[in-house]
PDB file of C-alpha atoms in Angstrom:
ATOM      1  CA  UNK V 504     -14.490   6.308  -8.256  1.00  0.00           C
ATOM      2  CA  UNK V 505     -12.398   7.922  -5.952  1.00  0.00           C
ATOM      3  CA  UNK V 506     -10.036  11.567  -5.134  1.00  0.00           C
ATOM      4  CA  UNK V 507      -7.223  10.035  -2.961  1.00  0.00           C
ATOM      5  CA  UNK V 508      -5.785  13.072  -3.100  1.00  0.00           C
ATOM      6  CA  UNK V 509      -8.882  15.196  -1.984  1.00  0.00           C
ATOM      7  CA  UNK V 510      -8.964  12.465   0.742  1.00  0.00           C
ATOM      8  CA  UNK V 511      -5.744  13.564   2.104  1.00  0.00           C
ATOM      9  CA  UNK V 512      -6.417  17.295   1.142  1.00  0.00           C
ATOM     10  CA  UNK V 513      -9.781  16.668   3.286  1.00  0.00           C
ATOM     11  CA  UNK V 514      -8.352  14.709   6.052  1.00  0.00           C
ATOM     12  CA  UNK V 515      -4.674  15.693   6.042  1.00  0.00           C
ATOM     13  CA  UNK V 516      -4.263  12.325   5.876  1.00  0.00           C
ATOM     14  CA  UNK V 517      -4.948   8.639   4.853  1.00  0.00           C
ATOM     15  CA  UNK V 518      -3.581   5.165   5.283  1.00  0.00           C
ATOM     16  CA  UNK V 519      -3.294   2.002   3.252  1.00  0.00           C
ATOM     17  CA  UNK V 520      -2.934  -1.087   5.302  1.00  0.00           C
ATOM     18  CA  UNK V 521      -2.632  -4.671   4.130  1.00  0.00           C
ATOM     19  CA  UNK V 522      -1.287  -8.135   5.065  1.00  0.00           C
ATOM     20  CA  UNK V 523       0.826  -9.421   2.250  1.00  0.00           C
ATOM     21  CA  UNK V 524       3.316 -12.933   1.589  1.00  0.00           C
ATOM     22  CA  UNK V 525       5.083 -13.035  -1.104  1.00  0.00           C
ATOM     23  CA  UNK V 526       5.929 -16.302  -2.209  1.00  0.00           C
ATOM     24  CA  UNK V 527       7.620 -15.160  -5.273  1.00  0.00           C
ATOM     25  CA  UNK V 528       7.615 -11.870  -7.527  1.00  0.00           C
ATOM     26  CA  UNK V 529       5.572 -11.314 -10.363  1.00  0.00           C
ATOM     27  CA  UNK V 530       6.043  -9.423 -13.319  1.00  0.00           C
ATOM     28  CA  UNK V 531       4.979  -9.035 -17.096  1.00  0.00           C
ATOM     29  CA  UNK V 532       7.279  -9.365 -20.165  1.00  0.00           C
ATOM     30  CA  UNK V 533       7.152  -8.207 -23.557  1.00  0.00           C
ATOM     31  CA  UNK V 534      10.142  -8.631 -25.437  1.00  0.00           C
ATOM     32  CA  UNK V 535      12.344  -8.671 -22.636  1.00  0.00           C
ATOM     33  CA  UNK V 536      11.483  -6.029 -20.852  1.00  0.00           C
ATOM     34  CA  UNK V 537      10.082  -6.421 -17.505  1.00  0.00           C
ATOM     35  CA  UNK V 538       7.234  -4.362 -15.897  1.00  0.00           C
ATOM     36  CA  UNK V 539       6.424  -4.528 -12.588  1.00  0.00           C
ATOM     37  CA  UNK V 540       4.124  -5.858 -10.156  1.00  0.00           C
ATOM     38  CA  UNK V 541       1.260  -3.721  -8.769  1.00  0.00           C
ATOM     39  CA  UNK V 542       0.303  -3.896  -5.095  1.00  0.00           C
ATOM     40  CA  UNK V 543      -1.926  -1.039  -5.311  1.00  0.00           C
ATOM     41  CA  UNK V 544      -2.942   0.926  -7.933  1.00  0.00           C
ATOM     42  CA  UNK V 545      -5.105   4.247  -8.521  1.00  0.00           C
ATOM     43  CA  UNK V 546      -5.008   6.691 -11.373  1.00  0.00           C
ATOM     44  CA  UNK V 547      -2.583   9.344  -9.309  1.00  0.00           C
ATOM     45  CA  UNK V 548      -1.107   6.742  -6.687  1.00  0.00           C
ATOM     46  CA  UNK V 549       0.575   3.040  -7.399  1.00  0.00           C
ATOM     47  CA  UNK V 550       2.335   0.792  -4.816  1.00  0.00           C
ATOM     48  CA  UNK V 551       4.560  -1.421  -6.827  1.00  0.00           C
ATOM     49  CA  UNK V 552       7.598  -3.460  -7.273  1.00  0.00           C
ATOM     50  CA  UNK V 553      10.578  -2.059  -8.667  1.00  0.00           C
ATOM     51  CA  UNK V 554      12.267  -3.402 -11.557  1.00  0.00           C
ATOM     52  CA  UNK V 555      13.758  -3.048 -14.837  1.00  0.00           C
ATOM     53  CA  UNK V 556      15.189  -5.796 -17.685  1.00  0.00           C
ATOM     54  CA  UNK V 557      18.820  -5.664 -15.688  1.00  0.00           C
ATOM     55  CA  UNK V 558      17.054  -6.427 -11.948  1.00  0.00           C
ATOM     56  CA  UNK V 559      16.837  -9.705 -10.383  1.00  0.00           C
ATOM     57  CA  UNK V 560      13.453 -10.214  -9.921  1.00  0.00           C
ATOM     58  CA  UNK V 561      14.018 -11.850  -6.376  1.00  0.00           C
ATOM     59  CA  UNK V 562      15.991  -8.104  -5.186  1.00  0.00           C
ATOM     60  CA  UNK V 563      12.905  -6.307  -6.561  1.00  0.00           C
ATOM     61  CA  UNK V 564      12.213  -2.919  -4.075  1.00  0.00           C
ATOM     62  CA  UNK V 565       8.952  -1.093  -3.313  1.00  0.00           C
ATOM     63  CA  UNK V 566       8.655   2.069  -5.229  1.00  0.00           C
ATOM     64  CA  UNK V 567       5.526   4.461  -4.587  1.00  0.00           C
ATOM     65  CA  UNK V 568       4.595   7.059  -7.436  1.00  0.00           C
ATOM     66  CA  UNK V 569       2.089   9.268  -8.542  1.00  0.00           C
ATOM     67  CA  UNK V 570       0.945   9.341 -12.033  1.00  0.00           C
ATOM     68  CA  UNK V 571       4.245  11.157 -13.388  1.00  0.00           C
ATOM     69  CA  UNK V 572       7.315  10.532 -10.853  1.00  0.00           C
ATOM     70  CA  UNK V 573       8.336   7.769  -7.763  1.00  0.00           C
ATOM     71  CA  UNK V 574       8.178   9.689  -4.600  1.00  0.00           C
ATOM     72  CA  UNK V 575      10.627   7.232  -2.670  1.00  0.00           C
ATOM     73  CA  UNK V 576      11.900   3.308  -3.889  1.00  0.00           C
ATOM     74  CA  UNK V 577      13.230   1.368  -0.954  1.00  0.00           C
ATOM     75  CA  UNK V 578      16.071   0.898  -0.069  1.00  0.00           C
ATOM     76  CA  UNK V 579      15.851  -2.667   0.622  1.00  0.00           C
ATOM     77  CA  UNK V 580      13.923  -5.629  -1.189  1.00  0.00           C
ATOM     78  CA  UNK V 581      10.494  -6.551  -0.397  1.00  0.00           C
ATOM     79  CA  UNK V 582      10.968 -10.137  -0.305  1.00  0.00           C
ATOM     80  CA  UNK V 583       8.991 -11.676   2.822  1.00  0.00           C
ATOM     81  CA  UNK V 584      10.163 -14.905   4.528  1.00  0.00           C
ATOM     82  CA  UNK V 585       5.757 -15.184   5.739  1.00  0.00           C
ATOM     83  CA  UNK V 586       3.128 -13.038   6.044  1.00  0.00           C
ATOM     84  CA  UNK V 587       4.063  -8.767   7.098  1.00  0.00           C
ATOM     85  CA  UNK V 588       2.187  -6.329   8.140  1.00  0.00           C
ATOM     86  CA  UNK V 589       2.524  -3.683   5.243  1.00  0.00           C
ATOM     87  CA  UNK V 590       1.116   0.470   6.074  1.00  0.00           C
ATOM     88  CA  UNK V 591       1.604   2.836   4.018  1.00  0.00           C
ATOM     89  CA  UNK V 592       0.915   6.744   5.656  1.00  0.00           C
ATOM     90  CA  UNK V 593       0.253   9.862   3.279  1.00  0.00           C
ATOM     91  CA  UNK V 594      -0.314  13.170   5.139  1.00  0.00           C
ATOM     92  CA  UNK V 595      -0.224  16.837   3.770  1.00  0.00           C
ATOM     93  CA  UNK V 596       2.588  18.864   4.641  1.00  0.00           C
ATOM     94  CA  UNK V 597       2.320  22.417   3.615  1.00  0.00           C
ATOM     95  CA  UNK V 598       1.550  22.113  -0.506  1.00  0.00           C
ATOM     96  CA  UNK V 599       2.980  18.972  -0.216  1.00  0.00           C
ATOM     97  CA  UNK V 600       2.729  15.172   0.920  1.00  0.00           C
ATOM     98  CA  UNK V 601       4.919  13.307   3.541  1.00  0.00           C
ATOM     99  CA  UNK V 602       4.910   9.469   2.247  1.00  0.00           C
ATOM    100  CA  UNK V 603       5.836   7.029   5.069  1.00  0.00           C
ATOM    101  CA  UNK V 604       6.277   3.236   4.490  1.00  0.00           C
ATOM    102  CA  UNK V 605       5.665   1.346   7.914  1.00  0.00           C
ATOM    103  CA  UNK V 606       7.241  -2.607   6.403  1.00  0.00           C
ATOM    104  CA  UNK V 607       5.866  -5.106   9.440  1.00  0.00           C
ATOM    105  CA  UNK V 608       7.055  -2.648  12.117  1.00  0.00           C
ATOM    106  CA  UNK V 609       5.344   0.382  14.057  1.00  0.00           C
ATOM    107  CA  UNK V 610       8.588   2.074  13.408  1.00  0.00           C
ATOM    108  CA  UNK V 611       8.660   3.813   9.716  1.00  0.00           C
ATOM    109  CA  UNK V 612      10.831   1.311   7.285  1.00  0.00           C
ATOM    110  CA  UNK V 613      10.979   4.224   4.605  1.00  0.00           C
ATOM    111  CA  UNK V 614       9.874   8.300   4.521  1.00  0.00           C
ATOM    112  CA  UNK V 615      10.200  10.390   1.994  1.00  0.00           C
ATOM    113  CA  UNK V 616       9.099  13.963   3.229  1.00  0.00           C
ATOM    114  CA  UNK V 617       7.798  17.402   1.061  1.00  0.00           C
ATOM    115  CA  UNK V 618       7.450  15.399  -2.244  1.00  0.00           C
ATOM    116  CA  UNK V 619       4.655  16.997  -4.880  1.00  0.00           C
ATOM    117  CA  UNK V 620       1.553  14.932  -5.686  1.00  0.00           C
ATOM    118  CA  UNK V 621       0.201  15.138  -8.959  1.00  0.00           C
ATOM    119  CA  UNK V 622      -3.341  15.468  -9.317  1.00  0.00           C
ATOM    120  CA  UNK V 623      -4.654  15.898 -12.655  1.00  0.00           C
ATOM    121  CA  UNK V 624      -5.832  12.264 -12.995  1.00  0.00           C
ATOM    122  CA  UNK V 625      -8.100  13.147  -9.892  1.00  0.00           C
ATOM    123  CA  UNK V 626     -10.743  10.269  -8.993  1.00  0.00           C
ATOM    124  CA  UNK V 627     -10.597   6.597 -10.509  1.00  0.00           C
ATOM    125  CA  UNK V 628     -11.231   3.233  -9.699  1.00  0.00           C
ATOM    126  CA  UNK V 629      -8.350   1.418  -7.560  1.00  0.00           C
ATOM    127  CA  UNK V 630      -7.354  -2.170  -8.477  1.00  0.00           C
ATOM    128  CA  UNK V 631      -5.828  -4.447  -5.776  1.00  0.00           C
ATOM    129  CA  UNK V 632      -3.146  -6.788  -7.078  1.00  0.00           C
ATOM    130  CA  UNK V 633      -2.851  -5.266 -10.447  1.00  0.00           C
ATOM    131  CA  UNK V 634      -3.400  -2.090 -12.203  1.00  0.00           C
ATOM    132  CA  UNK V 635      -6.610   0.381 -12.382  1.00  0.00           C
ATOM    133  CA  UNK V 636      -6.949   0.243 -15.964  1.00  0.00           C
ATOM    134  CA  UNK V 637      -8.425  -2.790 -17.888  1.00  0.00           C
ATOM    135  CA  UNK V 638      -4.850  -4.069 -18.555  1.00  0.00           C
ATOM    136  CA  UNK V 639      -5.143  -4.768 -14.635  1.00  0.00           C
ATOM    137  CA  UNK V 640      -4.163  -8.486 -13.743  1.00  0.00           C
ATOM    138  CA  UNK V 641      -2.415  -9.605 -17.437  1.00  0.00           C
ATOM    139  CA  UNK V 642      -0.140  -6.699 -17.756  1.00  0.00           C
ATOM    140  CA  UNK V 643       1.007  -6.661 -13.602  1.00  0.00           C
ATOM    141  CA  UNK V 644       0.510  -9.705 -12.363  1.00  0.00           C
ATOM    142  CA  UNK V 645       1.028 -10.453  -8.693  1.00  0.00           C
ATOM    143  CA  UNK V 646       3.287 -13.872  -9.194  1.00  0.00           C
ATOM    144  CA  UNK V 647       2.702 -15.992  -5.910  1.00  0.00           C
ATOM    145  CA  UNK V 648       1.682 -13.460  -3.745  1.00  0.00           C
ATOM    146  CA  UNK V 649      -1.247 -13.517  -1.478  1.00  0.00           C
ATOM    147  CA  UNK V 650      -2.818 -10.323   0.073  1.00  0.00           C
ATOM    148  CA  UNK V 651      -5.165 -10.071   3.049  1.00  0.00           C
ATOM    149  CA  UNK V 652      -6.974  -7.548   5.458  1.00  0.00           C
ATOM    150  CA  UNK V 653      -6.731  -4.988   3.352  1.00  0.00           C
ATOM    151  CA  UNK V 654      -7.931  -1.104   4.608  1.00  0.00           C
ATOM    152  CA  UNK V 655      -7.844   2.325   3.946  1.00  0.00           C
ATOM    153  CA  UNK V 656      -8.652   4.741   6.586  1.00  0.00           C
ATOM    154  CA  UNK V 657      -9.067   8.730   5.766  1.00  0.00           C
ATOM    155  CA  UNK V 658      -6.152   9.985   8.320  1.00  0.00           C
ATOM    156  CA  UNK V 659      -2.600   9.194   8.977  1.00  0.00           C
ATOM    157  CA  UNK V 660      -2.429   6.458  12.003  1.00  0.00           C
ATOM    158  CA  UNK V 661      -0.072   6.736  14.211  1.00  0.00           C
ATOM    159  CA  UNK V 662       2.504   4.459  15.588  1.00  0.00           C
ATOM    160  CA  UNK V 663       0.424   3.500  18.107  1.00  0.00           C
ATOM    161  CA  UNK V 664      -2.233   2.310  15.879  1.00  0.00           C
ATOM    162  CA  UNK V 665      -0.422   0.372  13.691  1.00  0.00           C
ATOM    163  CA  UNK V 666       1.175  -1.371  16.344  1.00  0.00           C
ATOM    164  CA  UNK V 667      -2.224  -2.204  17.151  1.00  0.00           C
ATOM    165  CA  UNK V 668      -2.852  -3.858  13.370  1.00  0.00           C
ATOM    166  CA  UNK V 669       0.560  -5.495  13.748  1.00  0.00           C
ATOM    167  CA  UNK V 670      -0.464  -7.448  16.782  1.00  0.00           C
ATOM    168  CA  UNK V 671      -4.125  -7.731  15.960  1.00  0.00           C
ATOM    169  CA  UNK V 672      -4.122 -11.474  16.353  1.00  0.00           C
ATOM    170  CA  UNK V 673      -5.069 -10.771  20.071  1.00  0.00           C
ATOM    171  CA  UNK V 674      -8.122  -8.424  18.727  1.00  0.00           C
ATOM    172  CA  UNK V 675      -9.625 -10.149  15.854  1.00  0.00           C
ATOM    173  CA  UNK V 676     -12.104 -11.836  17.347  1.00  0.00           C
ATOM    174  CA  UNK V 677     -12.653 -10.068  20.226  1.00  0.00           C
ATOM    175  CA  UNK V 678     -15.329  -7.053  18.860  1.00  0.00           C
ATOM    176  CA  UNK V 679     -15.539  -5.678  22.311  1.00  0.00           C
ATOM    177  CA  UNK V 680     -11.833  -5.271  22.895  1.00  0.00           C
ATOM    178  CA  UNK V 681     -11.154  -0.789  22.041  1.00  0.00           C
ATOM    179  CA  UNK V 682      -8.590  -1.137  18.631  1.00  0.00           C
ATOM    180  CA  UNK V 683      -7.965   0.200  16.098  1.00  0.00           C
ATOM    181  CA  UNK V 684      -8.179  -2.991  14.484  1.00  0.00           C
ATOM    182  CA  UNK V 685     -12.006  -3.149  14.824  1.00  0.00           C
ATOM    183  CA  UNK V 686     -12.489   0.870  15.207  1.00  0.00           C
ATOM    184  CA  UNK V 687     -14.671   1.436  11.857  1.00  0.00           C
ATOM    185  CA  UNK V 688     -15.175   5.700  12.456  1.00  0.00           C
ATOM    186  CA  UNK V 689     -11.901   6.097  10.005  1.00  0.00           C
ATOM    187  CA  UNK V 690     -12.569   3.188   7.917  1.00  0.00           C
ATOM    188  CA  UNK V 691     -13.071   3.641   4.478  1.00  0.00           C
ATOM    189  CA  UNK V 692     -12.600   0.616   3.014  1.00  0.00           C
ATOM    190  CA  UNK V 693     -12.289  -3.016   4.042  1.00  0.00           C
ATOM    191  CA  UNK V 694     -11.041  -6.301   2.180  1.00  0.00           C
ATOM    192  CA  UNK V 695     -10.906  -9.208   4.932  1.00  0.00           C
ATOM    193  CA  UNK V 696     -10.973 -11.631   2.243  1.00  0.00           C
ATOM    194  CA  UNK V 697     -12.635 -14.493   4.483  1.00  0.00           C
TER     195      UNK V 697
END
């Protein structure tokens, strides 16, 4: 289990970085309502789709919430046409959280600045591709979606850095080559899914 939360309080930052394609949008429904999909999830932070019964699946945007509000939904949808580079920056600010959303681009795609976290759910399991809870997979499925390289480092990474994942191609195999890519001292966590 894990304080996300803490992390940031600790670190005044983390970051959640992943490859993703998404070949079409899942989503679970029970008497024609629609839920959404889960990219992410944690007991007091989810990165999801965002949908209701009225949406068009295919126009589904990213929403990022806590356990009792969104903090930002995009403004645009999260379809991809192949596979994007995907960062998503949480850093304290003050008694609150700055939430950036960095959509295949060094340059922030979405921010959403001074937003309250809540913490009361404090540390849990996190679920990639579905939910933290034992519902997980059946009750947010992922549709055709395919998710790779995922991290999460305990600070905020700059532009810079992420510009570095984004064009990592040239790094990945190269373990002497200085990169964030293959810089482990901020690494918490690493998927490669090989």
């Amino acid at each position: 289990n894990v304080d996300l939360k803490k992390l940031v309080d600790d670190n005044n930052g983390i970051t959640i970085s992943y490859w993703i394609k998404i070949n079409s949008i899942g989503y679970y429904s029970d008497s024609g309502t629609k839920s959404s999909m889960w990219f992410f999830s944690h007991s007091n932070l989810n990165i999801k789709s965002a949908l209701n019964n009225t949406d068009d699946v295919n126009n589904a945007r990213l929403m990022i919430s806590d356990s009792s509000a969104a903090k930002f939904t995009s403004s645009s949808n999260i379809n991809t046409s192949g596979w994007e580079l995907w960062v998503f920056t949480i850093k304290k600010n003050g008694a609150n959280y700055d939430y950036t959303w960095y959509k295949n681009s060094s340059t922030a795609t979405e921010t959403a600045t001074g937003k309250a976290w809540d913490s009361s759910p404090g540390a849990s399991k996190i679920a990639i591709g579905g939910s933290y809870t034992t519902s997980g997979a059946s009750n947010y499925p992922m549709g055709n979606t395919l998710l790779d390289d995922f991290k999460i480092y305990n600070k905020a990474l700059s532009s810079g850095e992420i510009n570095e994942i984004l064009t990592a191609n040239s790094y990945k195999y190269n373990l002497t080559t200085t990169s964030i890519y293959n810089d482990t001292s901020n690494l918490l966590l690493w998927y490669k899914f090989d």
